[in-house]
Amino acid sequence: MILSDLLGSDALEADGRRVGGVVDVRLEISGAPAQLLAETVVTGVLVSPRSRVSTWGYERRGENGPVVIARLQRWLHRGSFLVSWDDVELVDEGRVVFRDGYERHDPMLPPAPKT
Amino acid sequence: MNDESAQRMPRPDPRAPRGRVLDAHLHLLDRQVLDRDGTPVTTIDDLELDGIELGARIEPGSPAPSVAAILTGPQLLMRIFGGHAPAARRISIPWKLVASVGTTVRLGVGADSLDASWVERWVSRHIIGRIPGGRHDPE
């Protein structure tokens, strides 16, 4: 499957109620070790109730500048949440369906490693 | 607080990350791909994910999907305008060749070994190479 097929899809609860759009897919470099980099696995999907696109990710990072854009983006994506991949029941064309009783998690990214 | 409103309040993810966490769109799409010598190869236009079957119910406890390849070339137009390029027309770089992910994505191989750089190799050999002085560095 192609990533862009998933981005912008409708995020639906098990009863068919739309809760937002899939704006991103969370990955973790934590799978089986490989020669260069460990396998990169999908751990969740990020859902924004009011938009299908999130370009700069202010709603999931601690960045505050430029302040006007940061505030506007946080307001646009207020109520965004992360759903663990374990709570995804079905992926179909243009829709992602969550399991009954799925949990909404804080979408904030952990701090980036210091280089 | 009733059960329904408790579910709507995002909670901290209880699962501690076991490795570097990335958001595919935010951290990977449109990033530059460099080969092992730092030579630019392409940009990430899309990603191929393994382990997601359209329309099939995902059984609880199934293995998580993984990133299989970086897609480039005509894939950017598909991302913007929609549609799909046939699998044979996709230019892909297997994810297993990726050595590190940062501001750019570094590969562990040279650009010459990749299909993604064939246009540049062709132009270099057949056009630039035919221009007098085009086969050596400026003196």
mmCIF file of N, CA, C and O in Angstrom, chain B residues 16-51:
data_model
loop_
_atom_site.group_PDB
_atom_site.id
_atom_site.type_symbol
_atom_site.label_atom_id
_atom_site.label_comp_id
_atom_site.label_asym_id
_atom_site.label_seq_id
_atom_site.Cartn_x
_atom_site.Cartn_y
_atom_site.Cartn_z
ATOM 1 N N ALA B 16 5.800 3.065 25.863
ATOM 2 C CA ALA B 16 7.044 3.837 25.692
ATOM 3 C C ALA B 16 7.671 3.477 24.342
ATOM 4 O O ALA B 16 7.707 2.299 23.982
ATOM 5 N N PRO B 17 8.125 4.488 23.573
ATOM 6 C CA PRO B 17 8.734 4.163 22.277
ATOM 7 C C PRO B 17 9.980 3.305 22.454
ATOM 8 O O PRO B 17 10.752 3.505 23.392
ATOM 9 N N ARG B 18 10.156 2.340 21.567
ATOM 10 C CA ARG B 18 11.318 1.443 21.662
ATOM 11 C C ARG B 18 12.418 1.858 20.692
ATOM 12 O O ARG B 18 13.443 1.206 20.602
ATOM 13 N N GLY B 19 12.157 2.905 19.949
ATOM 14 C CA GLY B 19 13.158 3.387 19.001
ATOM 15 C C GLY B 19 12.807 4.796 18.595
ATOM 16 O O GLY B 19 11.915 5.418 19.170
ATOM 17 N N ARG B 20 13.515 5.317 17.627
ATOM 18 C CA ARG B 20 13.271 6.674 17.126
ATOM 19 C C ARG B 20 11.843 6.766 16.562
ATOM 20 O O ARG B 20 11.416 5.894 15.814
ATOM 21 N N VAL B 21 11.125 7.807 16.967
ATOM 22 C CA VAL B 21 9.748 7.992 16.507
ATOM 23 C C VAL B 21 9.719 9.045 15.402
ATOM 24 O O VAL B 21 10.324 10.112 15.533
ATOM 25 N N LEU B 22 9.012 8.727 14.322
ATOM 26 C CA LEU B 22 8.909 9.636 13.183
ATOM 27 C C LEU B 22 7.457 9.727 12.746
ATOM 28 O O LEU B 22 6.731 8.743 12.871
ATOM 29 N N ASP B 23 7.063 10.857 12.214
ATOM 30 C CA ASP B 23 5.773 10.928 11.538
ATOM 31 C C ASP B 23 6.080 10.938 10.042
ATOM 32 O O ASP B 23 6.883 11.751 9.568
ATOM 33 N N ALA B 24 5.427 10.037 9.326
ATOM 34 C CA ALA B 24 5.807 9.798 7.932
ATOM 35 C C ALA B 24 5.747 11.061 7.084
ATOM 36 O O ALA B 24 6.695 11.394 6.371
ATOM 37 N N HIS B 25 4.645 11.783 7.162
ATOM 38 C CA HIS B 25 4.498 12.972 6.332
ATOM 39 C C HIS B 25 5.441 14.086 6.804
ATOM 40 O O HIS B 25 6.148 14.704 6.027
ATOM 41 N N LEU B 26 5.454 14.291 8.116
ATOM 42 C CA LEU B 26 6.221 15.397 8.698
ATOM 43 C C LEU B 26 7.736 15.203 8.540
ATOM 44 O O LEU B 26 8.461 16.136 8.215
ATOM 45 N N HIS B 27 8.223 13.995 8.766
ATOM 46 C CA HIS B 27 9.666 13.773 8.824
ATOM 47 C C HIS B 27 10.268 13.130 7.577
ATOM 48 O O HIS B 27 11.480 13.081 7.455
ATOM 49 N N LEU B 28 9.432 12.572 6.710
ATOM 50 C CA LEU B 28 10.016 11.855 5.574
ATOM 51 C C LEU B 28 9.612 12.416 4.203
ATOM 52 O O LEU B 28 10.483 12.599 3.351
ATOM 53 N N LEU B 29 8.333 12.674 3.983
ATOM 54 C CA LEU B 29 7.927 13.100 2.634
ATOM 55 C C LEU B 29 8.628 14.396 2.241
ATOM 56 O O LEU B 29 8.754 15.314 3.051
ATOM 57 N N ASP B 30 9.074 14.442 1.009
ATOM 58 C CA ASP B 30 9.754 15.597 0.402
ATOM 59 C C ASP B 30 11.161 15.834 0.950
ATOM 60 O O ASP B 30 11.784 16.836 0.617
ATOM 61 N N ARG B 31 11.662 14.932 1.790
ATOM 62 C CA ARG B 31 13.050 15.084 2.273
ATOM 63 C C ARG B 31 14.016 14.613 1.186
ATOM 64 O O ARG B 31 13.703 13.720 0.404
ATOM 65 N N GLN B 32 15.195 15.202 1.209
ATOM 66 C CA GLN B 32 16.220 14.821 0.229
ATOM 67 C C GLN B 32 16.875 13.503 0.616
ATOM 68 O O GLN B 32 17.088 13.242 1.808
ATOM 69 N N VAL B 33 17.161 12.702 -0.390
ATOM 70 C CA VAL B 33 17.852 11.425 -0.171
ATOM 71 C C VAL B 33 19.285 11.572 -0.673
ATOM 72 O O VAL B 33 19.502 11.982 -1.816
ATOM 73 N N LEU B 34 20.248 11.294 0.184
ATOM 74 C CA LEU B 34 21.665 11.376 -0.190
ATOM 75 C C LEU B 34 22.267 9.976 -0.192
ATOM 76 O O LEU B 34 21.872 9.130 0.622
ATOM 77 N N ASP B 35 23.220 9.747 -1.077
ATOM 78 C CA ASP B 35 23.867 8.423 -1.075
ATOM 79 C C ASP B 35 24.984 8.405 -0.026
ATOM 80 O O ASP B 35 25.164 9.357 0.732
ATOM 81 N N ARG B 36 25.746 7.322 0.019
ATOM 82 C CA ARG B 36 26.733 7.187 1.108
ATOM 83 C C ARG B 36 27.849 8.220 1.028
ATOM 84 O O ARG B 36 28.525 8.490 2.017
ATOM 85 N N ASP B 37 28.029 8.829 -0.174
ATOM 86 C CA ASP B 37 29.061 9.857 -0.311
ATOM 87 C C ASP B 37 28.500 11.272 -0.140
ATOM 88 O O ASP B 37 29.202 12.251 -0.339
ATOM 89 N N GLY B 38 27.206 11.367 0.160
ATOM 90 C CA GLY B 38 26.588 12.688 0.316
ATOM 91 C C GLY B 38 26.068 13.262 -0.980
ATOM 92 O O GLY B 38 25.659 14.425 -1.027
ATOM 93 N N THR B 39 26.081 12.471 -2.060
ATOM 94 C CA THR B 39 25.569 12.960 -3.343
ATOM 95 C C THR B 39 24.046 12.880 -3.343
ATOM 96 O O THR B 39 23.488 11.835 -3.020
ATOM 97 N N PRO B 40 23.364 13.993 -3.720
ATOM 98 C CA PRO B 40 21.899 13.935 -3.758
ATOM 99 C C PRO B 40 21.407 12.918 -4.790
ATOM 100 O O PRO B 40 21.918 12.858 -5.910
ATOM 101 N N VAL B 41 20.452 12.107 -4.410
ATOM 102 C CA VAL B 41 19.906 11.075 -5.300
ATOM 103 C C VAL B 41 18.517 11.478 -5.790
ATOM 104 O O VAL B 41 18.236 11.481 -6.977
ATOM 105 N N THR B 42 17.652 11.828 -4.860
ATOM 106 C CA THR B 42 16.282 12.174 -5.211
ATOM 107 C C THR B 42 15.606 12.757 -3.966
ATOM 108 O O THR B 42 16.286 13.046 -2.973
ATOM 109 N N THR B 43 14.299 12.944 -4.023
ATOM 110 C CA THR B 43 13.541 13.295 -2.823
ATOM 111 C C THR B 43 12.478 12.204 -2.604
ATOM 112 O O THR B 43 12.123 11.491 -3.531
ATOM 113 N N ILE B 44 12.004 12.114 -1.369
ATOM 114 C CA ILE B 44 10.996 11.092 -1.051
ATOM 115 C C ILE B 44 9.631 11.605 -1.485
ATOM 116 O O ILE B 44 9.112 12.551 -0.905
ATOM 117 N N ASP B 45 9.083 11.024 -2.538
ATOM 118 C CA ASP B 45 7.768 11.453 -3.014
ATOM 119 C C ASP B 45 6.652 10.684 -2.325
ATOM 120 O O ASP B 45 5.538 11.183 -2.186
ATOM 121 N N ASP B 46 6.921 9.457 -1.937
ATOM 122 C CA ASP B 46 5.896 8.658 -1.259
ATOM 123 C C ASP B 46 6.603 7.459 -0.624
ATOM 124 O O ASP B 46 7.801 7.254 -0.840
ATOM 125 N N LEU B 47 5.873 6.708 0.159
ATOM 126 C CA LEU B 47 6.439 5.516 0.803
ATOM 127 C C LEU B 47 5.558 4.317 0.501
ATOM 128 O O LEU B 47 4.330 4.443 0.416
ATOM 129 N N GLU B 48 6.186 3.169 0.345
ATOM 130 C CA GLU B 48 5.419 1.936 0.179
ATOM 131 C C GLU B 48 5.383 1.232 1.531
ATOM 132 O O GLU B 48 6.428 1.045 2.163
ATOM 133 N N LEU B 49 4.170 0.875 1.974
ATOM 134 C CA LEU B 49 4.007 0.202 3.262
ATOM 135 C C LEU B 49 3.638 -1.250 3.024
ATOM 136 O O LEU B 49 2.742 -1.548 2.233
ATOM 137 N N ASP B 50 4.313 -2.139 3.703
ATOM 138 C CA ASP B 50 4.033 -3.576 3.605
ATOM 139 C C ASP B 50 3.132 -3.987 4.764
ATOM 140 O O ASP B 50 3.319 -3.521 5.884
ATOM 141 N N GLY B 51 2.196 -4.876 4.496
ATOM 142 C CA GLY B 51 1.422 -5.454 5.600
ATOM 143 C C GLY B 51 0.060 -4.820 5.808
ATOM 144 O O GLY B 51 -0.557 -5.031 6.843
#
